[in-house]
Short mmCIF file of C-alpha atoms in Angstrom, two decimals:
data_model
loop_
_atom_site.label_atom_id
_atom_site.label_comp_id
_atom_site.label_asym_id
_atom_site.label_seq_id
_atom_site.Cartn_x
_atom_site.Cartn_y
_atom_site.Cartn_z
CA MET A 299 89.36 112.27 52.56
CA SER A 300 87.53 110.96 55.63
CA THR A 301 89.09 108.70 58.19
CA GLN A 302 87.42 105.34 58.58
CA PRO A 303 86.69 103.63 61.89
CA GLN A 304 88.98 100.78 62.78
CA PRO A 305 87.50 97.30 62.30
CA VAL A 306 86.45 95.42 65.39
CA PRO A 307 88.35 92.14 65.88
CA ALA A 308 86.37 88.96 65.49
CA GLY A 309 84.99 87.63 68.74
CA GLY A 310 83.51 90.86 69.98
CA ARG A 311 84.60 93.18 72.74
CA GLN A 312 87.31 91.93 75.05
CA ALA A 313 87.55 92.72 78.75
CA THR A 314 90.19 95.34 79.40
CA PRO A 315 93.03 94.54 81.83
CA ALA A 316 91.69 97.17 84.24
CA LYS A 317 88.44 95.21 84.59
CA ARG A 318 89.91 91.75 85.11
CA ILE A 319 88.54 89.75 88.01
CA LEU A 320 91.18 87.02 88.22
CA PRO A 321 94.93 87.12 87.53
CA PRO A 322 95.83 86.68 83.84
CA ARG A 323 98.40 84.05 84.89
CA PRO A 324 96.62 82.27 87.77
CA ILE A 325 99.29 79.61 88.33
CA ALA A 326 102.07 82.18 88.59
CA ALA A 327 99.89 84.34 90.85
CA GLY A 328 99.14 81.36 93.08
CA VAL A 329 102.85 80.54 93.31
CA VAL A 330 103.67 84.14 94.31
CA ALA A 331 100.93 84.25 96.97
CA LEU A 332 102.00 80.87 98.34
CA ALA A 333 105.69 81.80 98.28
CA PHE A 334 105.01 84.97 100.27
CA THR A 335 103.00 82.97 102.82
CA VAL A 336 105.76 80.37 103.09
CA LEU A 337 108.20 83.20 103.73
CA LEU A 338 106.09 84.29 106.70
CA TYR A 339 106.24 80.77 108.11
CA LEU A 340 109.99 80.50 107.59
CA VAL A 341 110.55 83.81 109.40
CA GLU A 342 108.39 82.67 112.31
CA LEU A 343 110.25 79.36 112.43
CA LEU A 344 113.56 81.23 112.60
CA ASP A 345 112.16 83.38 115.37
CA VAL A 346 111.36 80.23 117.34
CA ILE A 347 114.68 78.50 116.66
CA LEU A 348 117.05 81.43 117.02
CA PRO A 349 117.44 83.28 120.31
CA ALA A 350 117.29 86.58 118.41
CA GLN A 351 113.81 87.92 119.32
CA LEU A 352 113.07 88.92 115.74
CA ASP A 353 109.75 90.47 116.76
CA LEU A 354 111.67 93.36 118.29
CA GLY A 355 112.45 94.37 114.71
CA GLY A 356 108.88 95.58 114.27
CA ILE A 357 107.68 99.18 114.24
CA HIS A 358 108.59 101.31 117.26
CA ALA A 359 106.36 104.38 117.08
CA ARG A 360 107.92 107.82 116.62
CA THR A 361 111.52 106.77 117.13
CA LEU A 362 114.18 107.10 114.46
CA SER A 363 115.55 103.69 115.32
CA GLY A 364 112.05 102.24 114.86
CA LEU A 365 111.63 103.47 111.28
CA ASP A 366 113.38 100.44 109.81
CA GLY A 367 110.65 98.33 111.40
CA ILE A 368 108.38 99.50 108.57
CA ALA A 369 110.38 97.24 106.27
CA TRP A 370 110.23 94.19 108.53
CA ALA A 371 106.98 94.35 110.50
CA PRO A 372 104.68 92.65 107.91
CA VAL A 373 106.82 89.49 107.84
CA LEU A 374 107.04 89.19 111.64
CA HIS A 375 104.33 87.71 113.89
CA ASP A 376 103.67 87.44 117.59
CA GLY A 377 103.54 83.66 117.68
CA TRP A 378 102.00 80.91 115.56
CA SER A 379 98.39 81.75 116.42
CA HIS A 380 98.91 85.28 115.11
CA LEU A 381 100.34 83.88 111.88
CA PHE A 382 97.60 81.24 111.51
CA ALA A 383 94.94 83.96 111.79
CA ASN A 384 96.54 85.89 108.92
CA THR A 385 97.26 82.95 106.61
CA VAL A 386 93.98 82.51 104.72
CA PRO A 387 93.31 86.25 104.18
CA VAL A 388 96.89 86.74 102.96
CA LEU A 389 96.63 83.85 100.50
CA VAL A 390 93.20 84.80 99.12
CA PHE A 391 93.61 88.57 98.98
CA ALA A 392 97.15 88.46 97.59
CA PHE A 393 96.03 86.13 94.80
CA LEU A 394 92.98 88.19 93.82
CA ALA A 395 94.95 91.44 93.96
CA MET A 396 97.11 90.13 91.08
CA ALA A 397 94.26 90.59 88.56
CA GLY A 398 96.24 93.48 87.07
CA GLY A 399 99.39 91.38 86.79
CA ILE A 400 102.19 90.53 89.18
CA GLY A 401 104.08 93.75 88.41
CA GLN A 402 101.08 95.84 89.39
CA TRP A 403 100.61 93.71 92.51
CA VAL A 404 104.17 94.49 93.59
CA ALA A 405 103.45 98.24 93.25
CA VAL A 406 100.12 97.92 95.09
CA THR A 407 101.74 95.90 97.88
CA ALA A 408 104.60 98.40 98.20
CA THR A 409 102.07 101.24 98.54
CA ILE A 410 100.14 99.41 101.25
CA TRP A 411 103.36 98.38 103.00
CA LEU A 412 104.67 101.95 103.11
CA VAL A 413 101.42 103.79 103.94
CA GLY A 414 100.45 101.23 106.57
CA GLY A 415 103.90 101.25 108.16
CA LEU A 416 104.19 105.03 108.28
CA GLY A 417 100.69 105.31 109.72
CA VAL A 418 101.58 102.89 112.50
CA TRP A 419 104.87 104.67 113.17
CA LEU A 420 103.06 108.00 113.52
CA THR A 421 100.05 106.90 115.60
CA ALA A 422 100.79 103.69 117.53
CA PRO A 423 101.19 103.90 121.32
CA PRO A 424 104.71 104.40 122.65
CA GLN A 425 106.61 101.42 124.03
CA VAL A 426 104.61 99.09 121.75
CA VAL A 427 106.20 97.05 118.95
CA THR A 428 103.83 96.42 116.03
CA VAL A 429 104.26 93.33 113.85
CA GLY A 430 102.11 91.23 111.52
CA ALA A 431 100.84 90.89 107.95
CA SER A 432 97.29 91.88 108.83
CA GLY A 433 97.97 95.43 107.64
CA LEU A 434 98.77 94.00 104.21
CA ALA A 435 95.66 91.81 104.32
CA PHE A 436 93.49 94.83 105.14
CA GLY A 437 95.17 96.80 102.37
CA TRP A 438 94.60 94.10 99.75
CA LEU A 439 90.99 93.72 100.92
CA ALA A 440 90.37 97.46 100.65
CA PHE A 441 92.01 97.50 97.22
CA LEU A 442 89.72 94.69 96.05
CA LEU A 443 86.63 96.36 97.53
CA VAL A 444 87.09 99.73 95.83
CA ARG A 445 88.86 98.91 92.55
CA GLY A 446 85.54 98.12 90.86
CA ILE A 447 84.23 101.58 91.75
CA PHE A 448 87.25 103.33 90.25
CA SER A 449 87.36 101.11 87.14
CA ARG A 450 83.55 100.92 86.75
CA SER A 451 83.70 97.15 86.52
CA PHE A 452 80.54 95.22 87.36
CA GLY A 453 82.49 91.96 87.69
CA GLN A 454 84.91 93.46 90.20
CA LEU A 455 81.98 94.89 92.16
CA VAL A 456 80.46 91.41 92.36
CA VAL A 457 83.76 90.03 93.69
CA ALA A 458 83.87 92.89 96.19
CA ALA A 459 80.36 92.03 97.38
CA VAL A 460 81.36 88.39 97.93
CA LEU A 461 84.50 89.41 99.82
CA LEU A 462 82.47 91.84 101.91
CA PHE A 463 79.99 89.08 102.75
CA VAL A 464 82.70 86.59 103.75
CA TRP A 465 85.27 88.89 105.38
CA GLY A 466 83.30 92.06 106.07
CA GLY A 467 83.64 91.46 109.80
CA MET A 468 87.37 92.12 109.42
CA LEU A 469 86.63 95.78 108.73
CA TRP A 470 85.72 96.34 112.37
CA GLY A 471 89.42 95.83 113.01
CA VAL A 472 90.11 99.38 111.78
CA LEU A 473 88.44 100.71 114.93
CA PRO A 474 90.11 100.97 118.34
CA GLY A 475 88.91 98.93 121.26
CA ASN A 476 90.45 95.47 120.98
CA PRO A 477 93.53 95.33 123.21
CA GLY A 478 96.55 93.63 121.74
CA ILE A 479 95.47 94.30 118.15
CA SER A 480 96.92 97.15 116.12
CA TRP A 481 93.88 98.92 114.74
CA GLN A 482 96.34 101.52 113.43
CA GLY A 483 97.97 98.90 111.21
CA HIS A 484 94.57 97.78 109.94
CA LEU A 485 93.31 101.31 109.32
CA PHE A 486 96.38 102.63 107.54
CA GLY A 487 96.83 99.40 105.63
CA ALA A 488 93.26 99.80 104.35
CA LEU A 489 93.91 103.45 103.46
CA GLY A 490 97.00 102.33 101.56
CA GLY A 491 94.84 99.87 99.63
CA VAL A 492 92.34 102.59 98.69
CA LEU A 493 95.18 104.87 97.59
CA ALA A 494 96.69 102.06 95.52
CA ALA A 495 93.34 101.40 93.81
CA TRP A 496 92.99 105.09 92.95
CA ILE A 497 96.52 105.27 91.54
CA VAL A 498 95.98 102.10 89.48
CA ALA A 499 92.69 103.44 88.09
CA ARG A 500 94.30 106.74 87.07
CA SER A 501 97.17 104.91 85.42
CA ASP A 502 94.80 102.60 83.54
CA ARG A 503 92.71 105.52 82.27
CA ALA A 504 95.85 107.37 81.14
CA ARG A 505 97.04 104.31 79.22
CA ALA A 506 93.60 103.85 77.64
CA ARG A 507 93.53 107.48 76.45
CA LYS A 508 97.04 107.16 75.03
CA ALA A 509 96.19 103.91 73.24
CA SER A 510 93.01 105.32 71.71
CA GLY A 511 94.86 108.33 70.25
CA PRO A 512 93.21 111.58 69.16
CA PRO A 513 89.53 111.48 68.18
CA PRO A 514 88.86 110.77 64.46
CA GLY A 515 88.23 113.75 62.19
CA ASN A 516 88.02 114.75 58.54
CA LEU A 517 91.11 115.25 56.45
CA GLY A 518 90.78 117.55 53.43
CA ALA A 519 92.88 117.22 50.29
#
């Protein structure tokens, strides 16, 4: 007895989740991106109101006491102008990075957060406190730029080309030379985004292989 191919559902081939361009639940994704941005503003407002110098909770390079700054640095900013500069990239990149779902976005963000923070802790100059969400923004941008290569998605590559055209100038921020800006945070945030894209692509391919099952064959009776 020979196995028969499975029928194709009406409506033709559907885009796989790994190749999505926009979040499957855009309203929820927009709410999450906006809520995270609002959190940044609330933290900065507290820093202005309270005499607590919250910015000192950022990353202090190569000190044990400065390790906990990895957890707090992305939500702290050196003044309103610093936060304003990060607002639009955070909103746009966070939203687009939820194309694989909010759960995947949390994992991607955690990877960028950790890799970027550890990179800053290992390489930043001594006596400098590093704060800001730009490392996350660079990580999300890098994730969006390379995910189409790993997933072989033409649509994602088109989105990457548009992002590169609009925000490509940001990528110069991974190079040293601009005083007062943490190129280490940008560089390692971007590396975290590339790593996250690679991990997501491997996970998607593993799930696809598992879902497809073993290749069809002939069964003799």
